[in-house]
Each structure stands twice: as structure tokens, then as C-alpha cells.
Amino acid sequence: MCGIIGYVGPKNVVPVLLDGLKRLEYRGYDSAGVAFLHQEALQIYRSVGKIKELENTLWGKELGGDIGVGHTRWATHGRPSEANAHPLVDCTGELVLVHNGIIENYVPLKEKLAAEGHRFTSDTDTEVIVHLIEKYLEGDLEEAVRHALKEVSGAYAIAAMWKGDPDRIVGARSSSPLVVGLGEGEFLIASDIPALIAHTRNVLFLEDQEIAVISREGVMITTLEGDPVQRTVERIPWSPILVEKGGYKHFMLKEIYEQPRAIRDTILGRYSLEAGEIYLDGMEEVEEILPLVQRVVLVACGTSWHAALVAKFLLEELCRVPVEVDYSSEFRYRDLILDPSTLVLTISQSGETLDTLVALREAKRHGCRIVSVVNVVGSSIARESDGVLYTHAGPEIGVASTKAFTAQLTALYLFALYLGRRRGVLDAARVQELLAGLLRLPQLAEETLQSDGVIERLCHRYAQHTDFLFLGRGIHYPIALEGALKLKEISYIHAEGYPAGEMKHGPIALIDSRMPVLVLAPQGRTHAKILANIQEVKARGGVVIAVGTQGDTDLFSRVDDYVAMPATSPHLSPILSVIPLQLLAYHIAVHKGCDVDQPRNLAKSVTVE
């Protein structure tokens, strides 16, 4: 989950590296470093903490050169320290390496290399790679990397640079993302697109077991065995302005406010209201088998798993197909009952979540067709799926997912209509009815955001509490889970989400005036039940915050605080009801002085198992 970047071109390399690292800092921020060649000398600077600490280290130094690599770290092996920060260096001091991933066989490799005389100065697994490259380096960096990686087991995306070959950077990947940027007279390599977008939108995505060499002459891609690879250049639609804060205090707040646009962009061009039809590009390979699907298994992690839980309700009701939801990290370790009649639907914002990618491959091994909902064009999960449904959220920089989640829910709603239509469960008239509500959704999301002021005032009342309980019924139970997760992620307040009907089977014992209970209570078929749950909380001296439908005076009279959301269909109300929970978590975290965009111990894209 670290971030790496490399650059070669006409610009002063250090500002390019620092800017790229800032754009990758969501991937890890416990230490950072850069290495660059300047006046035939290899200079290396590292520091503990965020990128600003590295900038302080570089302040006043003579900086120059036009080729270099950088790294921002999320620790897996070895505590955050300057010694464990990347770039890591070999025994000669002339070869440097940055790495994202985990080397599984680093212990025997390290023992072997140490016995051969190599000196280790860090506690990281990464350092075995740089010493392996040193071992095989006999004038050709690319060949040395090739030989070294054949001994390595695990996940890696690397960029290596050698003083003896001052015009080239060698990158390689296996199970960790790596993308090459093609500018005008300049070339970059990085973990993710945001690091490149200020310089170019033209990119090449590396596949597993591939090596890329970037130099002043261009880019060359080969397999680990040395066979040349021809790869089509892809143009990324994001503009540089999308990865800037745009006047907002935090990326998270900006991304919360971008949700109406993200929902609208995810819908556009994918429907005909007149025909009552859904059109999804990227489904050509699976469209014919959809009427034959007997079961759907959704696989995801974290917030995407909560989106999958919502999708279970949508698919079962609108498509009349049995649905299971599984954690990606658990999926592969069971004795799976899968066959070609099972459709596996994976969900990942980045398209690089390693647990989900491994689950995808396991499902394919069982003969299943794969449809994936992802946000990043050309990502690993997108490339390995049979069908892809892209969300159009744009880059999401804040670690706590917001607009990616609501864009996923929007895309999954579209997919439910698409699948229901192809299974013959939904006719054109019913799809027209369901689409009508969806097309109003961006405007309703705008209206829901108007509750921001109310929620900001609420945070002053509740920020001092150390525990929260979130309750929901039916399709809103996953939103209770998501609200609790958001609060935990960025404010470090303990919170739990529960189905409201399960409260009396345990959590009710915790309820008192010191633990606020946030209840999702939009009007619908379970409304009377959720009102009864609220009464159970109030009868025990509990404090209730409710998110409910505008004008619901019955709900308003029963609770301590109330956040109103516009009325919409039960299928779509989760997309609106999560917005107040995102804002509540945000404002409480800001009130407490927490680092909202980069909460401790977390990284945006989990590319290790």
C-alpha cells in the first residue's frame, strides 16, 4: 500500500517527485524519501512522517538533476523509521530501489545474501530485492532486475535506479499496481494515476510479471522472461483539477460534495427512459449468459463490502436471483461451491485491491464469469474481468471512501435493472418507473447536502462521546455499518453498526446516556418497526439521532436530534441516507483535530493481503 514514483525528462526532478508523492500520500504516510542523480552523484534523502517532513529535510539543499525515484510508505515490515524508509540502497551506495508490496520469502533470501557478505541496514523485506539486484548487476540494470525477481515470491511493484546507468529507471510488477506515464519528452512510472496526471493523461498499465524501462528515448516493456510486449496507450479522462482540493479544507469534504456529480456521471449514457432499457458498455462477453445465471456471489472489502450488502437486496428483489456476499479476504480460504452458473461480482474502487483480485482469480478457476464494479480504468481487476461496470466518481484521494461508495451503489442499481431486464423479471414499464427515481437522485443528493450546517452543529454535542451505535433495518442495515466505519476510520471513536432488530439480542445492554444511537429511519415498510426500536432505546435513557424522511413528524417527536433527507424510493434511499453519516463523521473528526484525509494506520488502496 505504499506509493512509488519515478521520473526521467527535462524538468528538475525533485519537485516532480515531491508533487507525485503528495498525490500518492493516501497510499501511506509514515515515512518518505527520494533519490536522484545530480552532477553524477546519487543523492538520497529520507524522513519519518508525512511528505512535509521530507520537504523540511530537503530545505536549503542543493537540488538538481532530471532523473529520480520517490516513495511514501505504509509500514508492513519494520516500524516507521529513517532506516526503514525508502529508497533503500545496496552495499555500494550506487543502486537504489523503491517498492510497494510484500516479499513472502524474504527471510531465506536475507539469510542467503547475508552469508554471501551483503550488509543489511533496515528491518524491511524490501531490502532483499536491492541486494539481489546488486548480486546480479554486471553492467546491465534491466538484466539484473530480471534475474533478481525470478528469486522473489510475493507482491511487488518496484522502481530501480543505478548510478552506472544514469539515463534509465527499471520498473516491474507482480500483484501490485504500476502504471507508466507518457509525456512529451518525459516519462514517469508510479503506483497510481494521480501521480502522473499533472504531466500526462496517456498511460500504459503493466501486467503481472512485466518489466518497464523508462529513459529519455521512451518506454520499453518486456515480460520477466525478456519477451517484448506491445501495449495500447490508454488516455485517462480525469483532469488535473479533479485531484486538487478546489477550495475545500479537506479532500474528504470535497469528495462528499462531489457526490451529486459522481452519481450523475455514473448514470449518463447508460439508459433509455423512453425504451425502458439499460445499456452497459463492457458487458458484451457476459450478456448472453446472464439469463442462465442461477446465483450471484458478491465479493469485496471494507466500504465496497457494504455496497455489496446493499446490492444483495437490490438483486434479490429486482432480479429474483439468490445472492451471497463474501469478504474477499475470506473467500479463497473456504471450500468454495462454485460452477459456471454462478456469476461472481467483485467491487473495488481502485481495481487493485489484492484480496479481491485473488478472489476473482479463484472464482475464474472454478469456471465462473466475473463482472466487476471499479472506478479506475485499466486497473488489474478491470482487465481480468469478463464484464466491467465503471463508476465515474473520478479520483478519490481521501482515505475514507465517500463518493466512490455512492457511485458504486448507483452502478449496482443500474446493474440490477440490467440483469433483471435480461432475466425477464423486469419489463420495460417497470424499468421506466425505476429509472424515473434514479434520474432524480443527483438533485436529491444536492438537497441532502444542505443538511451540512445542521450536522456541523450536532458534532459539538457528540464529539466528546467515546462510543456510538448505528442501527438500520433491511436495505439500511449496510448503511448503519458504513456510518459506523466512517466514524471509526477518521475520528477514532468506537462505533458499531447493527440490524435494528438485533439490538435486543445483546447491544441493548450497552445503551445509556453516554452512548448515542444513530438510527436510519426513512419512511418505508419497516418504518413502524424502527420507531419501536427507537422507543426501546429511549426507554433505557438512550440518546437518539435519527436520519429520516423530510416531514416525518412522528419520527421527529421521538428523537433527540433529527437530520432530514428527501423522500425517494426504498431502493435508492441508502444513497441519500449515507451522506449525513459521512458529514457527521467528517465534522466530528475535524472538531477533534484528527487528520481527516490521512487517518492513522490506514491506506487508501490495500494492495497487500
Coordinates of C-alpha atoms in Angstrom, one line a residue:
M1 CA 0.0 0.0 0.0
C2 CA 3.0 2.3 -0.4
G3 CA 3.3 4.8 -3.2
I4 CA 6.2 4.9 -5.7
I5 CA 7.2 7.3 -8.4
G6 CA 10.0 7.6 -10.9
Y7 CA 10.7 10.3 -13.5
V8 CA 13.1 11.0 -16.3
G9 CA 12.8 14.1 -18.5
P10 CA 13.8 17.7 -18.9
K11 CA 12.3 19.0 -15.6
N12 CA 14.0 19.5 -12.3
V13 CA 13.2 16.1 -10.8
V14 CA 12.8 16.8 -7.1
P15 CA 9.7 19.0 -7.4
V16 CA 8.2 16.4 -9.8
L17 CA 8.9 13.6 -7.3
L18 CA 7.5 15.6 -4.3
D19 CA 4.4 16.6 -6.1
G20 CA 3.8 12.9 -7.2
L21 CA 4.4 11.7 -3.6
K22 CA 1.8 14.2 -2.3
R23 CA -0.7 12.8 -4.7
L24 CA 0.2 9.3 -3.6
E25 CA 0.2 10.0 0.1
Y26 CA -3.2 8.5 0.6
R27 CA -1.4 5.1 0.0
G28 CA 0.8 5.5 3.1
Y29 CA 2.4 8.3 5.1
D30 CA 4.6 7.0 7.9
S31 CA 7.8 7.9 6.1
A32 CA 9.0 9.1 2.7
G33 CA 12.1 9.6 0.6
V34 CA 13.6 10.5 -2.7
A35 CA 16.8 9.6 -4.6
F36 CA 18.1 11.4 -7.7
L37 CA 21.2 11.8 -9.8
H38 CA 22.7 15.3 -9.8
Q39 CA 26.1 16.2 -11.2
E40 CA 27.0 12.5 -11.5
A41 CA 26.3 11.9 -7.7
L42 CA 23.5 9.8 -6.3
Q43 CA 21.7 11.8 -3.6
I44 CA 19.3 10.1 -1.2
Y45 CA 17.0 11.9 1.4
R46 CA 14.6 10.2 3.7
S47 CA 12.5 11.2 6.7
V48 CA 9.9 9.8 9.1
G49 CA 6.4 11.2 8.8
K50 CA 4.5 12.8 6.0
I51 CA 5.8 14.4 2.9
K52 CA 6.0 17.8 4.5
E53 CA 8.7 16.3 6.8
L54 CA 10.7 15.2 3.7
E55 CA 10.3 18.8 2.3
N56 CA 11.7 20.1 5.5
T57 CA 14.7 17.7 5.2
L58 CA 15.3 19.0 1.6
W59 CA 15.0 22.6 2.5
G60 CA 18.2 24.5 1.7
K61 CA 19.8 21.6 0.0
E62 CA 21.4 21.9 -3.5
L63 CA 18.8 20.0 -5.6
G64 CA 19.0 19.3 -9.2
G65 CA 19.0 16.5 -11.8
D66 CA 16.4 15.2 -14.2
I67 CA 16.1 11.5 -13.1
G68 CA 15.0 10.1 -9.8
V69 CA 12.6 7.9 -7.8
G70 CA 10.5 8.6 -4.7
H71 CA 8.5 6.6 -2.1
T72 CA 5.8 7.2 0.5
R73 CA 5.5 4.3 3.0
W74 CA 2.8 2.3 4.8
A75 CA 4.8 0.0 7.1
T76 CA 4.4 -3.7 6.8
H77 CA 7.9 -5.0 7.8
G78 CA 9.8 -2.8 10.2
R79 CA 8.5 0.1 12.2
P80 CA 8.4 3.6 10.7
S81 CA 12.0 5.0 10.9
E82 CA 14.5 6.7 8.7
A83 CA 16.4 3.4 8.3
N84 CA 13.3 1.6 7.1
A85 CA 12.2 4.4 4.8
H86 CA 12.7 4.0 1.0
P87 CA 14.6 4.4 -1.2
L88 CA 16.8 1.6 0.0
V89 CA 20.4 1.3 -1.1
D90 CA 22.8 -1.6 -1.9
C91 CA 26.2 -2.2 -0.4
T92 CA 27.9 0.0 -3.0
G93 CA 25.7 3.0 -2.4
E94 CA 25.1 3.4 -6.1
L95 CA 21.9 1.4 -6.6
V96 CA 18.5 2.4 -5.1
L97 CA 15.1 0.8 -5.1
V98 CA 11.6 1.8 -4.1
H99 CA 9.0 -1.0 -3.5
N100 CA 5.3 -1.5 -2.8
G101 CA 4.2 -4.9 -1.7
I102 CA 5.3 -7.8 0.5
I103 CA 8.1 -10.3 -0.2
E104 CA 7.0 -13.6 1.2
N105 CA 10.3 -15.4 1.1
Y106 CA 12.5 -12.5 2.3
V107 CA 13.7 -14.5 5.4
P108 CA 15.6 -17.2 3.5
L109 CA 16.7 -14.7 0.9
K110 CA 18.1 -12.4 3.5
E111 CA 19.9 -15.3 5.3
K112 CA 21.5 -16.4 2.0
L113 CA 22.5 -12.8 1.0
A114 CA 23.9 -12.1 4.4
A115 CA 26.0 -15.3 4.2
E116 CA 27.4 -14.0 0.9
G117 CA 28.5 -10.8 2.5
H118 CA 25.7 -8.4 1.9
R119 CA 25.1 -5.8 4.7
F120 CA 21.6 -5.1 5.7
T121 CA 20.7 -1.8 7.3
S122 CA 16.9 -2.0 7.6
D123 CA 14.2 -4.3 9.0
T124 CA 12.3 -4.3 5.8
D125 CA 11.5 -7.2 3.4
T126 CA 12.3 -4.8 0.5
E127 CA 16.0 -4.7 1.1
V128 CA 16.4 -8.2 -0.1
I129 CA 15.5 -7.1 -3.6
V130 CA 18.1 -4.3 -3.8
H131 CA 20.8 -6.7 -2.7
L132 CA 19.6 -9.4 -5.1
I133 CA 19.8 -6.9 -7.9
E134 CA 23.3 -5.9 -6.7
K135 CA 24.3 -9.5 -6.8
Y136 CA 23.4 -9.9 -10.4
L137 CA 24.5 -6.4 -11.6
E138 CA 27.2 -6.7 -14.2
G139 CA 26.7 -3.6 -16.3
D140 CA 23.0 -4.1 -17.2
L141 CA 20.4 -3.0 -14.7
E142 CA 17.5 -4.4 -16.5
E143 CA 19.0 -7.9 -16.7
A144 CA 20.0 -7.7 -13.0
V145 CA 16.4 -6.8 -12.1
R146 CA 15.1 -9.7 -14.3
H147 CA 17.4 -12.3 -12.6
A148 CA 16.6 -10.9 -9.1
L149 CA 12.9 -11.0 -9.5
K150 CA 12.9 -14.6 -10.6
E151 CA 14.0 -15.5 -7.0
V152 CA 11.3 -13.4 -5.3
S153 CA 7.9 -14.7 -4.1
G154 CA 5.2 -12.3 -3.2
A155 CA 3.7 -9.0 -4.4
Y156 CA 5.8 -6.2 -5.7
A157 CA 5.8 -3.0 -7.7
I158 CA 9.4 -1.6 -7.9
A159 CA 11.4 1.1 -9.5
A160 CA 15.2 0.8 -9.5
M161 CA 17.9 3.3 -10.5
W162 CA 21.7 2.9 -10.8
K163 CA 24.4 5.5 -10.9
G164 CA 26.2 3.3 -13.5
D165 CA 23.3 3.7 -15.9
P166 CA 22.2 7.3 -15.3
D167 CA 19.6 7.6 -18.0
R168 CA 17.2 4.7 -17.2
I169 CA 14.7 3.6 -14.5
V170 CA 13.6 0.0 -14.4
G171 CA 10.2 -0.8 -13.0
A172 CA 8.4 -4.2 -12.6
R173 CA 5.2 -5.5 -11.1
S174 CA 3.6 -8.6 -9.7
S175 CA 0.2 -8.3 -7.9
S176 CA 0.9 -4.7 -7.1
P177 CA -0.2 -1.9 -9.5
L178 CA 2.3 0.0 -11.7
V179 CA 1.5 2.5 -14.4
V180 CA 3.7 4.3 -16.9
G181 CA 3.0 7.8 -18.0
L182 CA 4.0 9.0 -21.5
G183 CA 4.5 12.8 -21.6
E184 CA 6.2 15.0 -24.2
G185 CA 9.9 14.3 -23.9
E186 CA 9.3 12.9 -20.3
F187 CA 8.3 9.6 -18.9
L188 CA 7.1 8.6 -15.5
I189 CA 6.3 5.4 -13.5
A190 CA 4.0 5.3 -10.5
S191 CA 1.7 3.3 -8.3
D192 CA -1.4 5.2 -9.4
I193 CA -2.7 7.7 -11.9
P194 CA -2.9 10.8 -9.7
A195 CA 0.9 11.0 -9.5
L196 CA 1.0 11.3 -13.3
I197 CA -2.0 13.4 -14.1
A198 CA -0.2 16.8 -13.8
H199 CA 2.2 15.7 -16.6
T200 CA 0.2 13.4 -18.9
R201 CA -3.1 11.6 -19.4
N202 CA -1.5 9.0 -21.7
V203 CA -0.6 5.8 -19.7
L204 CA 0.4 2.2 -20.1
F205 CA -0.7 -0.3 -17.4
L206 CA 1.8 -3.0 -16.6
E207 CA 0.6 -6.6 -16.2
D208 CA 2.0 -9.1 -13.7
Q209 CA 5.5 -10.4 -14.4
E210 CA 6.3 -7.4 -16.7
I211 CA 9.2 -5.1 -16.7
A212 CA 9.2 -1.5 -18.0
V213 CA 12.3 0.6 -18.7
I214 CA 11.8 4.3 -19.0
S215 CA 14.5 6.5 -20.4
R216 CA 14.9 9.7 -22.3
E217 CA 14.2 7.8 -25.5
G218 CA 10.9 6.3 -24.4
V219 CA 9.4 3.2 -22.8
M220 CA 10.1 -0.4 -23.4
I221 CA 8.0 -3.2 -21.8
T222 CA 9.0 -6.9 -21.7
T223 CA 8.0 -9.9 -19.8
L224 CA 10.1 -11.2 -16.9
E225 CA 11.4 -13.8 -19.4
G226 CA 12.5 -11.0 -21.8
D227 CA 9.9 -11.2 -24.5
P228 CA 8.8 -7.8 -25.9
V229 CA 5.3 -6.6 -25.1
Q230 CA 3.1 -4.4 -27.2
R231 CA 0.6 -2.4 -25.1
T232 CA -2.0 0.0 -26.3
V233 CA -1.8 3.5 -24.8
E234 CA -4.8 4.5 -22.8
R235 CA -6.0 8.1 -22.2
I236 CA -7.3 8.8 -18.7
P237 CA -10.4 11.1 -18.7
W238 CA -9.6 12.7 -15.4
S239 CA -8.4 16.3 -15.5
P240 CA -5.7 17.6 -13.1
I241 CA -8.2 19.8 -11.3
L242 CA -10.1 16.7 -10.1
V243 CA -7.2 15.8 -7.8
E244 CA -7.0 19.2 -6.2
K245 CA -8.9 20.3 -3.2
G246 CA -10.7 23.1 -5.1
G247 CA -11.1 25.4 -2.1
Y248 CA -12.3 22.8 0.4
K249 CA -10.4 22.3 3.6
H250 CA -10.0 18.5 3.1
F251 CA -10.3 16.1 0.2
M252 CA -12.9 14.2 2.1
L253 CA -15.3 17.2 2.3
K254 CA -14.7 18.0 -1.4
E255 CA -15.5 14.4 -2.3
I256 CA -18.6 14.3 -0.2
Y257 CA -19.8 17.4 -2.1
E258 CA -18.8 15.8 -5.5
Q259 CA -21.4 13.0 -5.0
P260 CA -24.2 14.5 -7.0
R261 CA -21.8 14.9 -9.9
A262 CA -20.4 11.4 -9.4
I263 CA -23.9 9.9 -9.3
R264 CA -24.9 11.8 -12.4
D265 CA -21.8 10.8 -14.4
T266 CA -22.3 7.2 -13.4
I267 CA -25.8 7.3 -14.8
L268 CA -25.2 9.3 -18.0
G269 CA -25.4 7.4 -21.3
R270 CA -26.5 4.1 -19.8
Y271 CA -30.2 4.2 -20.1
S272 CA -33.2 5.0 -22.4
L273 CA -36.2 6.2 -20.4
E274 CA -38.4 6.0 -23.5
A275 CA -37.4 2.4 -24.2
G276 CA -37.2 1.3 -20.5
E277 CA -33.8 -0.1 -21.2
I278 CA -30.3 -0.1 -19.7
Y279 CA -27.2 -0.1 -21.8
L280 CA -23.9 -1.0 -20.2
D281 CA -20.7 -0.9 -22.2
G282 CA -18.2 -3.6 -21.2
M283 CA -20.8 -6.4 -20.7
E284 CA -20.6 -7.8 -24.2
E285 CA -18.8 -11.0 -23.1
V286 CA -21.3 -11.9 -20.4
E287 CA -24.6 -10.6 -21.8
E288 CA -25.6 -13.9 -23.4
I289 CA -25.0 -15.9 -20.2
L290 CA -26.9 -13.6 -17.8
P291 CA -30.3 -15.3 -18.4
L292 CA -28.7 -18.6 -17.3
V293 CA -27.3 -17.3 -14.0
Q294 CA -28.5 -19.3 -11.1
R295 CA -26.7 -17.5 -8.3
V296 CA -24.8 -14.3 -7.8
V297 CA -21.8 -14.0 -5.3
L298 CA -20.6 -10.5 -4.5
V299 CA -17.0 -10.2 -3.2
A300 CA -15.5 -7.1 -1.8
C301 CA -13.6 -5.5 1.1
G302 CA -14.4 -2.6 3.5
T303 CA -16.8 0.0 2.2
S304 CA -17.2 -1.9 -1.0
W305 CA -18.4 -4.8 1.0
H306 CA -21.1 -2.6 2.4
A307 CA -22.1 -1.7 -1.2
A308 CA -22.3 -5.4 -1.9
L309 CA -24.7 -5.9 1.0
V310 CA -27.0 -3.2 -0.4
A311 CA -26.7 -4.8 -3.8
K312 CA -27.9 -8.1 -2.3
F313 CA -31.2 -6.5 -1.5
L314 CA -31.5 -5.0 -5.0
L315 CA -30.5 -8.1 -6.9
E316 CA -32.8 -10.4 -5.0
E317 CA -35.8 -8.2 -5.2
L318 CA -35.4 -6.8 -8.8
C319 CA -33.8 -9.9 -10.4
R320 CA -35.2 -12.7 -8.3
V321 CA -31.8 -14.5 -8.1
P322 CA -30.2 -15.9 -4.9
V323 CA -27.3 -13.7 -3.8
E324 CA -24.4 -14.2 -1.3
V325 CA -22.0 -11.6 -0.1
D326 CA -18.5 -12.5 0.9
Y327 CA -15.4 -10.8 2.2
S328 CA -12.6 -11.0 -0.3
S329 CA -10.1 -11.9 2.3
E330 CA -12.1 -14.9 3.4
F331 CA -13.4 -16.1 0.0
R332 CA -10.4 -18.0 -1.2
Y333 CA -9.9 -19.9 2.1
R334 CA -13.2 -21.8 2.0
D335 CA -14.1 -24.9 0.2
L336 CA -16.0 -23.0 -2.4
I337 CA -19.1 -24.3 -4.1
L338 CA -18.9 -22.5 -7.4
D339 CA -19.7 -23.5 -11.0
P340 CA -20.3 -21.8 -14.4
S341 CA -23.9 -21.0 -13.4
T342 CA -22.6 -18.7 -10.7
L343 CA -21.9 -15.0 -11.6
V344 CA -19.3 -13.5 -9.3
L345 CA -19.5 -9.7 -9.0
T346 CA -16.4 -8.0 -7.5
I347 CA -16.4 -4.5 -6.2
S348 CA -13.3 -2.3 -5.8
Q349 CA -12.7 1.4 -6.0
S350 CA -9.1 1.2 -7.1
G351 CA -9.4 -2.0 -9.0
E352 CA -6.2 -3.1 -7.4
T353 CA -7.4 -4.5 -4.0
L354 CA -5.3 -7.6 -3.8
D355 CA -7.6 -9.7 -1.7
T356 CA -10.4 -9.0 -4.3
L357 CA -8.1 -9.7 -7.2
V358 CA -7.1 -13.1 -5.7
A359 CA -10.7 -13.9 -5.1
L360 CA -11.5 -13.0 -8.7
R361 CA -8.8 -15.4 -9.9
E362 CA -10.1 -18.2 -7.6
A363 CA -13.6 -17.8 -9.0
K364 CA -12.3 -18.0 -12.5
R365 CA -10.5 -21.2 -11.7
H366 CA -13.9 -22.6 -10.8
G367 CA -15.3 -21.6 -14.2
C368 CA -17.3 -18.6 -13.1
R369 CA -17.8 -15.5 -15.2
I370 CA -16.7 -12.3 -13.5
V371 CA -18.4 -8.8 -13.6
S372 CA -16.6 -6.1 -11.7
V373 CA -17.6 -2.6 -10.5
V374 CA -14.4 -0.4 -10.4
N375 CA -13.6 3.2 -10.6
V376 CA -10.1 3.1 -12.3
V377 CA -10.0 2.4 -16.0
G378 CA -7.4 -0.2 -16.9
S379 CA -6.9 -1.4 -13.4
S380 CA -6.0 -5.0 -12.7
I381 CA -9.4 -6.2 -11.7
A382 CA -11.0 -4.4 -14.7
R383 CA -8.5 -6.1 -17.1
E384 CA -9.1 -9.6 -15.6
S385 CA -12.9 -9.4 -15.6
D386 CA -15.3 -10.7 -18.2
G387 CA -17.5 -7.7 -17.8
V388 CA -16.7 -4.3 -16.3
L389 CA -19.0 -1.6 -15.0
Y390 CA -17.1 1.6 -14.4
T391 CA -18.2 4.1 -11.9
H392 CA -17.4 7.7 -12.9
A393 CA -16.5 9.1 -9.5
G394 CA -13.2 10.5 -10.6
P395 CA -10.1 10.2 -8.4
E396 CA -10.8 9.7 -4.7
I397 CA -7.9 10.9 -2.6
G398 CA -9.4 10.9 0.9
V399 CA -8.7 7.5 2.6
A400 CA -12.3 7.2 3.9
S401 CA -14.4 6.4 0.8
T402 CA -17.4 8.6 0.2
K403 CA -18.2 9.4 -3.5
A404 CA -16.8 6.1 -4.6
F405 CA -19.3 4.4 -2.3
T406 CA -22.4 6.2 -3.6
A407 CA -21.1 5.8 -7.2
Q408 CA -20.9 2.1 -6.5
L409 CA -24.4 2.0 -5.2
T410 CA -25.6 3.9 -8.3
A411 CA -23.8 1.5 -10.6
L412 CA -25.1 -1.6 -8.8
Y413 CA -28.7 -0.2 -9.1
L414 CA -28.1 0.1 -12.8
F415 CA -26.7 -3.4 -13.0
A416 CA -29.8 -4.7 -11.1
L417 CA -32.1 -3.2 -13.7
Y418 CA -29.8 -4.5 -16.5
L419 CA -29.8 -8.0 -15.1
G420 CA -33.5 -8.0 -14.2
R421 CA -34.3 -7.0 -17.8
R422 CA -32.2 -9.7 -19.3
R423 CA -33.6 -12.4 -17.0
G424 CA -37.1 -11.3 -18.0
V425 CA -38.1 -10.3 -14.5
L426 CA -38.5 -6.6 -15.2
D427 CA -40.4 -5.4 -18.2
A428 CA -39.9 -2.0 -19.9
A429 CA -42.6 -0.3 -18.0
R430 CA -41.2 -1.3 -14.6
V431 CA -37.7 -0.2 -15.7
Q432 CA -39.1 3.2 -16.7
E433 CA -40.6 3.5 -13.3
L434 CA -37.4 2.6 -11.5
L435 CA -35.3 4.8 -13.8
A436 CA -37.5 7.8 -13.0
G437 CA -36.4 7.7 -9.4
L438 CA -32.8 7.2 -10.3
L439 CA -32.8 10.3 -12.6
R440 CA -34.0 12.5 -9.8
L441 CA -31.2 11.2 -7.5
P442 CA -28.4 13.8 -8.2
Q443 CA -30.8 16.6 -7.4
L444 CA -31.9 14.8 -4.2
A445 CA -28.3 14.3 -3.2
E446 CA -27.8 18.1 -3.6
E447 CA -30.7 18.7 -1.3
T448 CA -29.4 16.2 1.2
L449 CA -26.1 18.1 1.4
Q450 CA -28.0 21.1 2.6
S451 CA -28.2 19.4 6.0
D452 CA -24.4 20.0 6.4
G453 CA -24.9 23.1 8.7
V454 CA -27.3 21.1 11.0
I455 CA -24.8 18.2 11.2
E456 CA -21.9 20.5 11.9
R457 CA -23.8 22.0 14.9
L458 CA -24.6 18.5 16.1
C459 CA -20.9 17.5 16.2
H460 CA -20.3 19.9 19.0
R461 CA -22.8 17.9 21.1
Y462 CA -21.5 14.5 20.3
A463 CA -17.7 14.7 19.6
Q464 CA -16.8 14.0 23.2
H465 CA -18.5 10.6 23.2
T466 CA -16.3 7.5 23.0
D467 CA -18.9 5.0 21.7
F468 CA -21.7 5.1 19.1
L469 CA -24.3 2.6 18.0
F470 CA -25.7 2.7 14.4
L471 CA -28.9 1.0 13.7
G472 CA -30.8 0.2 10.4
R473 CA -33.3 -2.2 9.1
G474 CA -33.4 -4.0 5.7
I475 CA -31.5 -2.3 3.0
H476 CA -30.4 0.4 5.5
Y477 CA -28.6 -2.1 7.7
P478 CA -25.5 -1.9 5.5
I479 CA -25.6 1.9 5.7
A480 CA -25.5 1.6 9.5
L481 CA -22.3 -0.5 9.1
E482 CA -20.9 2.1 6.7
G483 CA -21.7 5.0 9.1
A484 CA -20.0 3.2 12.0
L485 CA -17.0 2.5 9.8
K486 CA -16.7 6.2 8.7
L487 CA -16.8 7.4 12.3
K488 CA -14.2 4.8 13.4
E489 CA -11.9 5.5 10.4
I490 CA -11.4 9.2 10.8
S491 CA -12.4 10.2 14.3
Y492 CA -11.1 7.1 16.2
I493 CA -14.4 6.8 18.1
H494 CA -15.5 3.3 18.7
A495 CA -18.7 2.6 16.8
E496 CA -20.7 -0.5 15.8
G497 CA -23.4 -1.0 13.2
Y498 CA -26.3 -3.4 13.8
P499 CA -29.5 -4.5 12.3
A500 CA -32.0 -2.7 14.5
G501 CA -34.0 -5.9 15.1
E502 CA -30.9 -7.5 16.6
M503 CA -30.4 -4.7 19.2
K504 CA -32.4 -6.6 21.8
H505 CA -30.1 -9.6 21.4
G506 CA -27.1 -8.0 23.0
P507 CA -26.3 -4.4 22.2
I508 CA -29.2 -3.1 24.2
A509 CA -27.2 -3.9 27.3
L510 CA -24.8 -1.1 26.4
I511 CA -27.4 1.6 26.0
D512 CA -27.3 4.6 28.3
S513 CA -27.0 8.4 28.1
R514 CA -23.3 8.1 27.3
M515 CA -23.6 6.2 24.0
P516 CA -25.5 8.0 21.3
V517 CA -27.6 5.8 19.0
L518 CA -27.9 6.9 15.4
V519 CA -30.9 5.4 13.7
L520 CA -31.6 5.2 9.9
A521 CA -35.3 5.6 9.7
P522 CA -36.5 6.7 6.3
Q523 CA -40.2 6.0 5.6
G524 CA -40.9 2.6 4.2
R525 CA -42.3 -0.8 5.0
T526 CA -40.1 -1.2 8.2
H527 CA -40.8 2.3 9.5
A528 CA -43.1 1.1 12.2
K529 CA -40.5 -1.4 13.4
I530 CA -37.7 1.1 13.5
L531 CA -39.9 3.5 15.5
A532 CA -40.4 0.7 18.0
N533 CA -36.7 0.2 18.2
I534 CA -36.3 3.9 19.0
Q535 CA -38.8 3.6 21.8
E536 CA -36.7 0.7 23.2
V537 CA -33.6 2.9 23.2
K538 CA -35.4 5.9 24.8
A539 CA -37.0 3.7 27.5
R540 CA -33.4 2.9 28.7
G541 CA -32.3 6.5 28.8
G542 CA -30.6 6.4 25.4
V543 CA -29.9 9.4 23.2
V544 CA -31.1 9.0 19.6
I545 CA -30.0 10.8 16.5
A546 CA -32.3 9.9 13.5
V547 CA -31.8 10.3 9.8
G548 CA -35.3 10.2 8.3
T549 CA -37.6 11.5 5.6
Q550 CA -38.5 15.2 5.4
G551 CA -41.8 15.9 7.1
D552 CA -41.8 12.8 9.3
T553 CA -43.2 14.4 12.4
D554 CA -43.9 11.1 14.1
L555 CA -40.1 10.3 13.9
F556 CA -39.1 13.8 14.8
S557 CA -41.2 13.8 18.0
R558 CA -39.4 10.6 19.3
V559 CA -35.8 11.5 19.0
D560 CA -33.2 13.9 20.4
D561 CA -31.8 15.1 17.1
Y562 CA -33.0 14.7 13.6
V563 CA -31.4 15.1 10.1
A564 CA -33.9 15.2 7.2
M565 CA -33.4 13.7 3.8
P566 CA -35.6 14.0 0.7
A567 CA -38.1 11.2 0.0
T568 CA -37.1 8.7 -2.6
S569 CA -37.7 5.0 -3.4
P570 CA -36.6 2.4 -0.8
H571 CA -34.1 1.1 -3.4
L572 CA -32.4 4.4 -3.7
S573 CA -32.7 5.8 -0.1
P574 CA -29.4 4.2 1.0
I575 CA -27.5 6.5 -1.4
L576 CA -29.1 9.6 0.2
S577 CA -29.1 8.4 3.8
V578 CA -25.3 7.7 3.9
I579 CA -24.5 11.3 3.1
P580 CA -25.5 12.7 6.6
L581 CA -23.4 9.9 8.2
Q582 CA -20.4 10.9 6.1
L583 CA -20.8 14.5 7.1
L584 CA -21.2 13.6 10.8
A585 CA -18.0 11.6 10.8
Y586 CA -16.2 14.4 9.0
H587 CA -17.3 17.2 11.3
I588 CA -16.7 15.2 14.5
A589 CA -13.2 14.3 13.3
V590 CA -12.4 17.9 12.4
H591 CA -13.8 19.0 15.8
K592 CA -11.4 16.6 17.5
G593 CA -8.4 17.7 15.4
C594 CA -8.0 14.4 13.6
D595 CA -6.2 14.1 10.3
V596 CA -9.3 13.6 8.2
D597 CA -7.7 12.7 4.8
Q598 CA -5.0 10.5 6.2
P599 CA -6.2 8.7 9.3
R600 CA -3.6 6.8 11.3
N601 CA -2.7 3.2 10.3
L602 CA -4.9 3.3 7.1
A603 CA -4.1 3.5 3.4
K604 CA -6.4 4.1 0.5
S605 CA -5.7 1.2 -1.8
V606 CA -4.9 -2.1 0.0
T607 CA -2.6 -3.9 -2.4
V608 CA -1.3 -6.4 0.1
E609 CA -3.0 -9.5 1.6

